[in-house]
Coordinates of C-alpha atoms in Angstrom, one line a residue:
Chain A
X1013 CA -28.4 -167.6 9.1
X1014 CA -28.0 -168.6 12.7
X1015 CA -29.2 -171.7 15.1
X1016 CA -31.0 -171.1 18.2
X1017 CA -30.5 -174.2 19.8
X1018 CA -30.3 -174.0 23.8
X1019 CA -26.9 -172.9 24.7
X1020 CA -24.1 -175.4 24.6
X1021 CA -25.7 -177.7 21.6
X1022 CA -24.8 -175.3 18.3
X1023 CA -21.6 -176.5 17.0
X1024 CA -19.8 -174.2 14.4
X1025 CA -17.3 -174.7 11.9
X1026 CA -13.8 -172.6 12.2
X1027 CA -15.2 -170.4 8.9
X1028 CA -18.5 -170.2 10.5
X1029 CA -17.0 -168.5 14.0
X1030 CA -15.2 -166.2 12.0
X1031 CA -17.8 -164.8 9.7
X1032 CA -19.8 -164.7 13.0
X1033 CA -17.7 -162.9 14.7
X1034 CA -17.0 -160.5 11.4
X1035 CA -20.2 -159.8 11.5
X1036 CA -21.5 -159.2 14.7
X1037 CA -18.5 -156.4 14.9
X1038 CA -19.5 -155.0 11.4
X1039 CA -23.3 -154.5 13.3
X1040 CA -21.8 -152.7 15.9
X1041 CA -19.1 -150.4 14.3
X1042 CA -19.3 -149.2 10.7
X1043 CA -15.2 -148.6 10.8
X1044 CA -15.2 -152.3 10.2
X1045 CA -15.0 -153.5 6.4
X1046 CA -13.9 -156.7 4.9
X1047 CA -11.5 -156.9 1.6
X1048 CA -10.2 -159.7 -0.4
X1049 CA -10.3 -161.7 -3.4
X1050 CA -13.4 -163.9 -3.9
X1051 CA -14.6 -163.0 -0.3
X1052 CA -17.7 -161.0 -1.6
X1053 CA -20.7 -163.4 -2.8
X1054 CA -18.5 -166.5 -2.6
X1055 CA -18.4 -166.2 0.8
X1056 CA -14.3 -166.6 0.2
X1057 CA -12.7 -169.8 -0.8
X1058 CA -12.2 -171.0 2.8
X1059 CA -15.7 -169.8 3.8
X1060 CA -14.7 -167.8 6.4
X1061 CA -17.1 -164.7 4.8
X1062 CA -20.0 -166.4 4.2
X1063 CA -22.9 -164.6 4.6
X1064 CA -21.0 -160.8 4.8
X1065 CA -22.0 -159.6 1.1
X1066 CA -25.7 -160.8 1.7
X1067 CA -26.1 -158.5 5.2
X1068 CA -23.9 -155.6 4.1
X1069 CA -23.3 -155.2 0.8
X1070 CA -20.2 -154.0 -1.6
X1071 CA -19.4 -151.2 0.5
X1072 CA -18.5 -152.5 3.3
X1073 CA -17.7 -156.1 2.1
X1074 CA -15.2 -155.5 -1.3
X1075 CA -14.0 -158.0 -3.7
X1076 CA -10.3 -157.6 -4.7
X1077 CA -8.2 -157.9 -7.7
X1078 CA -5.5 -160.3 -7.5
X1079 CA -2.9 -157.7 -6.6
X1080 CA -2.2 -158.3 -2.8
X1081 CA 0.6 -155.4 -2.9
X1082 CA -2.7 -152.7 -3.5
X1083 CA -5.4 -154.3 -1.6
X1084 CA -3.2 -154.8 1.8
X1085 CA -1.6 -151.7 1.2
X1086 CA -5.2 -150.2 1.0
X1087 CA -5.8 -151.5 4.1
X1088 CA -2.9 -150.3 5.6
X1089 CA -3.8 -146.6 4.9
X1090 CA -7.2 -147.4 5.7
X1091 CA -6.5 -148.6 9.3
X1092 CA -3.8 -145.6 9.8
X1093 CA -6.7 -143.3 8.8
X1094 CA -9.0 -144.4 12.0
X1095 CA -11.1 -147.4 9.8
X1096 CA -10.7 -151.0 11.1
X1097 CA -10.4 -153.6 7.9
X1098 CA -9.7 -157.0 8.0
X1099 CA -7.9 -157.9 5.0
X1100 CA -7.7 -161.4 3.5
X1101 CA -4.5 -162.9 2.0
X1102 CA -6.0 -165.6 0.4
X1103 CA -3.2 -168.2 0.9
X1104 CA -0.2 -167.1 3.1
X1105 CA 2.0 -168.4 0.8
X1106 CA 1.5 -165.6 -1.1
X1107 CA 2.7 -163.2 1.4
X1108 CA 5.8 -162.3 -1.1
X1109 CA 4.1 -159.8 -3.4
X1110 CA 2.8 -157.7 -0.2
X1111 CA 5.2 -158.3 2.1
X1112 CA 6.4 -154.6 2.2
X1113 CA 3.3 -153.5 3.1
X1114 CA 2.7 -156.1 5.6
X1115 CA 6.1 -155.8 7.7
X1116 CA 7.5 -152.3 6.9
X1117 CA 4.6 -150.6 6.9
X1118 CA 1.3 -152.1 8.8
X1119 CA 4.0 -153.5 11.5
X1120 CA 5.9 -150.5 11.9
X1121 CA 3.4 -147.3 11.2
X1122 CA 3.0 -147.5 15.2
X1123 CA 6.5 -147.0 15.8
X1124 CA 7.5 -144.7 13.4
X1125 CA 4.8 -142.5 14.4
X1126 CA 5.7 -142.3 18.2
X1127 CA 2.3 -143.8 18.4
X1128 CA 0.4 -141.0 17.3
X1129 CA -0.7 -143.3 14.5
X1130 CA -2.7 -146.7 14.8
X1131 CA -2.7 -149.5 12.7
X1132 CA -6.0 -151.1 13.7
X1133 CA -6.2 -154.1 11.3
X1134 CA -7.0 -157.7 11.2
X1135 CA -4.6 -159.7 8.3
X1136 CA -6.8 -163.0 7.9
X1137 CA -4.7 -165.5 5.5
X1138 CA -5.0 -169.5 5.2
X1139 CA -2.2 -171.8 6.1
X1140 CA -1.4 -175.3 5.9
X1141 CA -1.4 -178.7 3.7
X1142 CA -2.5 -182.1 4.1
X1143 CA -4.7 -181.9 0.6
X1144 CA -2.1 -181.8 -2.1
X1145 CA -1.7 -179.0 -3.0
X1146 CA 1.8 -178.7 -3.3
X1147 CA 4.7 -176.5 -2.3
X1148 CA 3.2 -172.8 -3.1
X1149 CA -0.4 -173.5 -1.3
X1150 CA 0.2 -175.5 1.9
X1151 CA 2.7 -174.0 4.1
X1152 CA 2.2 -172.6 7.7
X1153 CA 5.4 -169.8 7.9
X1154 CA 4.0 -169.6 11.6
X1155 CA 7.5 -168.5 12.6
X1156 CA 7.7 -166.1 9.4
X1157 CA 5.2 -163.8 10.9
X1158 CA 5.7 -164.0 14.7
X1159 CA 9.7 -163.5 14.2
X1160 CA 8.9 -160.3 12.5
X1161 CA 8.0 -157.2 15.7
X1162 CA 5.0 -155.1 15.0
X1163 CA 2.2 -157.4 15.1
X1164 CA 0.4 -159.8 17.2
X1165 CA 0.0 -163.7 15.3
X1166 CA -3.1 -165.7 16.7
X1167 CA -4.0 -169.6 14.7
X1168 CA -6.9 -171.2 16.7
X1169 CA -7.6 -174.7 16.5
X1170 CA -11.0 -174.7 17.3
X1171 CA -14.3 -172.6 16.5
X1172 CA -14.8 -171.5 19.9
X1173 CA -11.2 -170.0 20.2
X1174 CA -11.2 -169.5 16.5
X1175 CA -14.7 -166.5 17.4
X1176 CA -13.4 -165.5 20.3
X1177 CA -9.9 -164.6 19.2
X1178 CA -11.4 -162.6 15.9
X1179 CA -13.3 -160.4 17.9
X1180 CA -10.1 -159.5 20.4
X1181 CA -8.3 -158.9 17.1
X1182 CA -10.9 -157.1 15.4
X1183 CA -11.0 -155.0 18.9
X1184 CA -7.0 -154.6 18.8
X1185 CA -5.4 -151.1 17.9
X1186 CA -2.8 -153.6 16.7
X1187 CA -2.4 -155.2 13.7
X1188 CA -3.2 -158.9 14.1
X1189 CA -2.4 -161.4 11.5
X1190 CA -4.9 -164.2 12.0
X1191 CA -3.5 -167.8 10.7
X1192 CA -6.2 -170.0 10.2
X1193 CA -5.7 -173.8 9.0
X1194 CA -7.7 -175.4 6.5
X1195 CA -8.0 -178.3 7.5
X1196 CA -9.9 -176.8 10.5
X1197 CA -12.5 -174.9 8.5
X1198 CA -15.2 -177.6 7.9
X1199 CA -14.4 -177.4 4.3
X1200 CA -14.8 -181.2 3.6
X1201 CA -11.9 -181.4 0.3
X1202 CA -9.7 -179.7 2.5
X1203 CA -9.4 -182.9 4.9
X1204 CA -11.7 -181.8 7.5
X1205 CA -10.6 -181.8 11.2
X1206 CA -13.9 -183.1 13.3
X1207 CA -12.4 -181.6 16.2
X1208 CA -12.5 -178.2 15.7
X1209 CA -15.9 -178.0 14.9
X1210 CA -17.0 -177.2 18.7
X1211 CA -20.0 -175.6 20.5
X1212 CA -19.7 -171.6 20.4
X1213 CA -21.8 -169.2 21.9
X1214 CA -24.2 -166.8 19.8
X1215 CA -23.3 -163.5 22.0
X1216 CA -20.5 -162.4 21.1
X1217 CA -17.1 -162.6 23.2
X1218 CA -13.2 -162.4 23.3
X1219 CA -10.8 -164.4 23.6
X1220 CA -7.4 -162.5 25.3
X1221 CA -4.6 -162.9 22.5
X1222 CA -1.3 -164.1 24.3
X1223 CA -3.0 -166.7 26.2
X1224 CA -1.9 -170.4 25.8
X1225 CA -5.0 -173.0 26.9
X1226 CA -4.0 -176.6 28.3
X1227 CA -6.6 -178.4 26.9
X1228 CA -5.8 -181.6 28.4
X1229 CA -4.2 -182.5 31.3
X1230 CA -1.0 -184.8 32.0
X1231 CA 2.3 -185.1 34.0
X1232 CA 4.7 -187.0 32.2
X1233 CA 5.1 -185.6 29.0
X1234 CA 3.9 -181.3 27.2
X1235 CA 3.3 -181.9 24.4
X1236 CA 3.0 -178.2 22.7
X1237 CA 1.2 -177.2 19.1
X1238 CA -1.3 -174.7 17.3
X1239 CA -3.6 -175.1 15.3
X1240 CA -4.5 -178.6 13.4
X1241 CA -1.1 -179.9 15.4
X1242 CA -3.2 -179.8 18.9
X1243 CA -5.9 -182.4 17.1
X1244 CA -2.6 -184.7 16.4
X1245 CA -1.5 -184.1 19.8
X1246 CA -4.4 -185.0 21.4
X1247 CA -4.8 -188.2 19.5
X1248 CA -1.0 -189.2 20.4
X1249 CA -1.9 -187.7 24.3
X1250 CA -4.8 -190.9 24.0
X1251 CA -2.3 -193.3 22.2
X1252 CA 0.1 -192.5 25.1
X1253 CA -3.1 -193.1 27.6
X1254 CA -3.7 -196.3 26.6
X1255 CA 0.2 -197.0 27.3
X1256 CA -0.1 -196.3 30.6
X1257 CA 1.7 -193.0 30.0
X1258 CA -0.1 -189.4 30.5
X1259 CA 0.5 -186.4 28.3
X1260 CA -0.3 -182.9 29.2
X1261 CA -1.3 -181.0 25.5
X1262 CA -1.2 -176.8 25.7
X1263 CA -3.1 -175.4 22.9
X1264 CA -0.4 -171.7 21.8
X1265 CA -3.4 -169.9 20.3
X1266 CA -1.3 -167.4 19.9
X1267 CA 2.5 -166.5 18.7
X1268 CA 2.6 -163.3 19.3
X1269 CA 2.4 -162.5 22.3
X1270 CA 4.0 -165.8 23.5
X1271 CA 2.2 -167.4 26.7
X1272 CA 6.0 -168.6 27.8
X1273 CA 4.3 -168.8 31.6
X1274 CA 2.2 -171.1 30.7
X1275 CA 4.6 -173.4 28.6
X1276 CA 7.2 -173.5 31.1
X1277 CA 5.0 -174.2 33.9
X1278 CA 3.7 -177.3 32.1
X1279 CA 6.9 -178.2 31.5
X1280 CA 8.0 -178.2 35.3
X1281 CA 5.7 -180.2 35.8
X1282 CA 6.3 -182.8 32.9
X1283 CA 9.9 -182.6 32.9
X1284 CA 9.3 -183.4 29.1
X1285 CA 8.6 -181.2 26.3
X1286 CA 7.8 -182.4 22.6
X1287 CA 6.8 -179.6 20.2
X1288 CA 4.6 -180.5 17.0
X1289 CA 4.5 -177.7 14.0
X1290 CA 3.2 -177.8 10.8
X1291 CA 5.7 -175.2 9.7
X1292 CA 9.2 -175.9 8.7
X1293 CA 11.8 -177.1 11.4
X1294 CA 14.9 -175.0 10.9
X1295 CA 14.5 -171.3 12.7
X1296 CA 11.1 -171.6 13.2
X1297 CA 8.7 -172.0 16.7
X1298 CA 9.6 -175.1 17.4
X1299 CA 13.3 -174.4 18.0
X1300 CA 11.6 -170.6 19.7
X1301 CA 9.6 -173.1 22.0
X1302 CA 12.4 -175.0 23.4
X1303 CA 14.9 -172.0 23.9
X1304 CA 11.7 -170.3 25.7
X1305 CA 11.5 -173.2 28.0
X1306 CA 15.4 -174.1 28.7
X1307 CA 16.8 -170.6 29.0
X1308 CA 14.3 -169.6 31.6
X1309 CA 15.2 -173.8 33.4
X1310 CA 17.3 -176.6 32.1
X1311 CA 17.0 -178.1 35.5
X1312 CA 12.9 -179.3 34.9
X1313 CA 14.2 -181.6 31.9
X1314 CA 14.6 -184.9 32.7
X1315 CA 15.5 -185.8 28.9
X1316 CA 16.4 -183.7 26.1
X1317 CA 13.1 -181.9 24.1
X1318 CA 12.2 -183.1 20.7
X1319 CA 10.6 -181.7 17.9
X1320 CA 7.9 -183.0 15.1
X1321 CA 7.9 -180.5 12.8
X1322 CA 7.8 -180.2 8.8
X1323 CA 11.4 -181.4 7.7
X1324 CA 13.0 -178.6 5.9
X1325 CA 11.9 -179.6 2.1
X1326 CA 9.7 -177.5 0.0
X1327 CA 5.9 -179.0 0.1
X1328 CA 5.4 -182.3 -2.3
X1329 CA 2.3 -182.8 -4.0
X1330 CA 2.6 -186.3 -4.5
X1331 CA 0.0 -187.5 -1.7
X1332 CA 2.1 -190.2 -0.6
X1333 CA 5.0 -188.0 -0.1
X1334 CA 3.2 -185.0 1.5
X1335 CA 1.9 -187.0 4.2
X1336 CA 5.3 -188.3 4.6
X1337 CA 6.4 -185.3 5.5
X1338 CA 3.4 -184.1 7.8
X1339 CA 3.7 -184.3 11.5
X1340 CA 1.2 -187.1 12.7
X1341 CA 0.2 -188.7 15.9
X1342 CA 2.2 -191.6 15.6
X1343 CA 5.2 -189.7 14.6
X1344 CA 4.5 -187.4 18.4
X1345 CA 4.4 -191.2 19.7
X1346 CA 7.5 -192.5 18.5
X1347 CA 9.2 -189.4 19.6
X1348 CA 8.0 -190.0 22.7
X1349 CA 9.4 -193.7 23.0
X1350 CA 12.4 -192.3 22.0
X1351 CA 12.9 -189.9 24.5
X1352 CA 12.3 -192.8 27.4
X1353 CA 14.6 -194.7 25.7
X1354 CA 17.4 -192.6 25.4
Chain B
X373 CA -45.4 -186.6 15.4
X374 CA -42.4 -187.3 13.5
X375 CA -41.2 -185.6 10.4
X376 CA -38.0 -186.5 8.1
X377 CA -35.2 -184.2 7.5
X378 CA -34.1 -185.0 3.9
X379 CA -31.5 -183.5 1.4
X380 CA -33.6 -180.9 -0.7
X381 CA -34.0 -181.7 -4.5
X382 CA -33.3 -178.2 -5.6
X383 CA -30.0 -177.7 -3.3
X384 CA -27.5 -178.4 -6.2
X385 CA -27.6 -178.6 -9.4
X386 CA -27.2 -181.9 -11.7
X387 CA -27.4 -185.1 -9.9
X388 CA -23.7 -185.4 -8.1
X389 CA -23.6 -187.4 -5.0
X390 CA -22.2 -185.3 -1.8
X391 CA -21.2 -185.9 1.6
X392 CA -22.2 -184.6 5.0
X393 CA -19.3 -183.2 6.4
X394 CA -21.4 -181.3 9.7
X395 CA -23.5 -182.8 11.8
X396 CA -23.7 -178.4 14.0
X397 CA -26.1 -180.0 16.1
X398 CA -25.5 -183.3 18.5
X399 CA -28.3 -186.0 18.1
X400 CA -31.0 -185.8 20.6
X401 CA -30.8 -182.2 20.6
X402 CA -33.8 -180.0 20.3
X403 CA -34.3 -177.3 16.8
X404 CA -35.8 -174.8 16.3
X405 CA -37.4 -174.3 12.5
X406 CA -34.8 -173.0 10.1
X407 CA -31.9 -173.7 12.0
X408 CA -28.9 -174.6 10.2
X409 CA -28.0 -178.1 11.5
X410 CA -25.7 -180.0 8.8
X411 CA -23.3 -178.8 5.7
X412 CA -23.3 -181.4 2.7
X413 CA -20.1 -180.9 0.4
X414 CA -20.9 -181.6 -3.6
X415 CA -17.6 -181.5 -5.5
X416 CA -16.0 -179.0 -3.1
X417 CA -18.7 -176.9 -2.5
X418 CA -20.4 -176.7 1.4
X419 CA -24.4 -176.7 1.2
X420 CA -26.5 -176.1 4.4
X421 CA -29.2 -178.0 5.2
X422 CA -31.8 -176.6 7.7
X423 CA -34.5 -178.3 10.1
X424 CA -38.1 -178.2 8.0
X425 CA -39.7 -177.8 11.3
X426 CA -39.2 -177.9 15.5
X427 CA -38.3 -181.0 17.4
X428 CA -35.7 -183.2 18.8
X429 CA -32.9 -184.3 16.1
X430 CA -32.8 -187.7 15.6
X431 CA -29.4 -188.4 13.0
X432 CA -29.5 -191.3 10.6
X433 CA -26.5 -190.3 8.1
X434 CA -23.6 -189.9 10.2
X435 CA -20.7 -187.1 9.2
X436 CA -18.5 -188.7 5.8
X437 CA -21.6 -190.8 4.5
X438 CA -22.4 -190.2 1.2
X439 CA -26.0 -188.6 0.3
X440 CA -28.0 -187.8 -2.4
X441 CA -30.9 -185.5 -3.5
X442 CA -33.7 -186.7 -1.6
X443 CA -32.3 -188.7 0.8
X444 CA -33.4 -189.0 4.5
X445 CA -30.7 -187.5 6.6
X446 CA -32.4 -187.3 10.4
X447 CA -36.2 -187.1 11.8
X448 CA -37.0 -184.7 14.6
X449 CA -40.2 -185.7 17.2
X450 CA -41.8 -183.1 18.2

């Protein structure tokens, strides 16, 4: 079902943009097929294929067992043989049992083949905590992925980017692994983000992966996220406002490729760079962030960069400590008085 | 004319209270019949509620209050 409210008025959830987009590719080339666990009537857990199984049945929209290593293998062979399947890992924690076929085989098939062989795939998996539930279903492992060559990484924060960047990766002859955030996806017991539920167009559109968005201006501090980090940089950018200060927030969209222009052009004009990341803060994007910024220009800094990311614990589930651990606004504020002060 | 957008009796079962979570349309906004303009969570589960007819949405339960069956949600004038 769709709204047809005057352009500019329908909102849409994360989930919502990317079934949309799913769909509206599955009308207009029967390569495309969707496979997963749970994401045939359910509508998956996350929501993101409501609607699929209703227009276009088991063929093209196929329930999984719970055995990642076959169904993304599957996949794998399916998108080397000239179909284009988007593949759903349910929670990216789970990435363990398939990992082989995910980085030695749907990230490399390209290479090893001299590029006589595509790998035309879309890896959809769900990241993130904030909901308690604990160390094995809420991590990001942004920087697991996009360390890893072979494949492109997008994580929207938003439903507009979220639709737009779907159909680019759908459109890809790469493989794309598509990070989405659950606390974005509208899904209320997830701890719904208002923020990304934004006004999207019904036509469909792309979004060009590798492109950073600042999505609000400043000039004395970057502050630098994806995902649900941009919503806590935004409300530490309007913290800093009422200060007196002005933070400039750029919205990564995407890991791989990295938009290092557009970082290190905020940056020169900052001078300051904070990065926020829900993924763990040892070898990870933060630390990727700052080296992009100060190997390319040390001189722009006029203080050391700082980082709020996930200390490097595995997840709690004790509510009190989780949110502990979580990067927040007022944590990306207090960084910031730091940083003036030292 | 005025008519009430209200949480259909039949949308869940049992009699669990639920939340609006979506308001996909901004208030004052014109709908079309059958448009999808709100989701309603019950015990982790998203509901859609659709406009009963055409008109400009008027919203009376904002996003996180609580709702049950039957309840008056929004109007639209049309």
């Amino acid at each position: 079902m769709t709204t047809t409210t005057s352009a500019g008025t329908r909102k849409l959830t994360i989930a919502r943009a990317m079934a949309e987009a799913t769909a509206q590719e599955m009308r207009n080339d029967p390569r495309v097929f969707v496979m997963g666990e749970d994401i045939g009537p359910l509508g998956g857990v996350f929501g993101n294929t409501r609607g699929l199984y209703d227009e276009f049945g088991p063929e093209r929209v196929r329930d999984t067992p719970i055995s990642e290593t076959a169904f993304i293998g599957a996949a794998v062979g399916a998108a080397s043989d000239g179909m284009r399947p988007i593949v759903e890992l349910m929670f990216v924690d789970f990435f363990g049992v398939c990992m082989d076929a995910i980085y030695n085989l749907m990230a490399k098939n390209t290479y090893f083949s001299g590029g006589k062989v595509k790998v035309p795939m879309v890896l959809m998996t769900s990241t993130g905590g904030g909901y308690s539930d604990a160390g094995q279903h809420s991590q990001c492992l942004y920087g697991t992925f996009a360390h890893l060559p072979g494949m492109k990484v997008v994580a929207p924060s938003n439903a507009y980017d979220a639709k737009g960047l779907m159909t680019a990766a759908i459109h890809d002859d790469n493989p794309v692994v598509f990070m989405y955030h659950k606390s974005l996806q509208g899904m209320g017991w997830l701890g719904t983000e208002k923020g990304a539920t934004v006004p999207v167009p019904e036509e469909s559109y792309t979004l060009e992966i590798g492109k950073a968005a600042v999505v609000r201006e400043g000039h004395d501090v970057t502050l630098v996220s994806l995902a649900a980090g941009v919503h806590h940089c935004l409300r530490a950018a309007q913290a800093l406002e009422d200060e007196g200060f002005s933070a400039e927030v750029v919205d990564l969209r995407s890991l791989v490729p990295l938009d290092r222009e557009t970082l290190r052009a905020s940056v020169a004009k900052t001078g300051r760079l904070i990065v926020v990341d829900e993924d763990y803060h040892s070898f990870g994007v933060s630390g990727e962030i700052i080296a992009s910024v100060v190997e390319h220009d040390h001189a722009c800094l006029k203080a050391a960069p700082r980082r709020v990311a996930y200390p490097d614990i595995p997840i709690p589930f004790a509510p009190t400590m989780e949110q502990w651990a979580l990067p927040n606004a007022d944590k990306i504020v207090d960084a910031f008085h730091q940083m003036m002060l030292s | 004319m005025s008519i009430v957008i209200t949480v259909p009796d039949d949308l869940w079962e049992g009699d669990s209270e639920g939340v609006i979570t979506a308001w996909l349309v901004n208030d004052g906004a014109e709908v079309a019949q059958g448009d999808l303009v709100a989701e309603v969570m019950v015990e982790k589960a998203q509901y859609e509620i659709e406009a009963p007819s055409t008109g400009v949405l008027s919203i009376t339960k904002q996003e996180d209050e609580v709702v049950e069956k039957g309840e008056t949600i929004a109007s639209l004038e049309s």
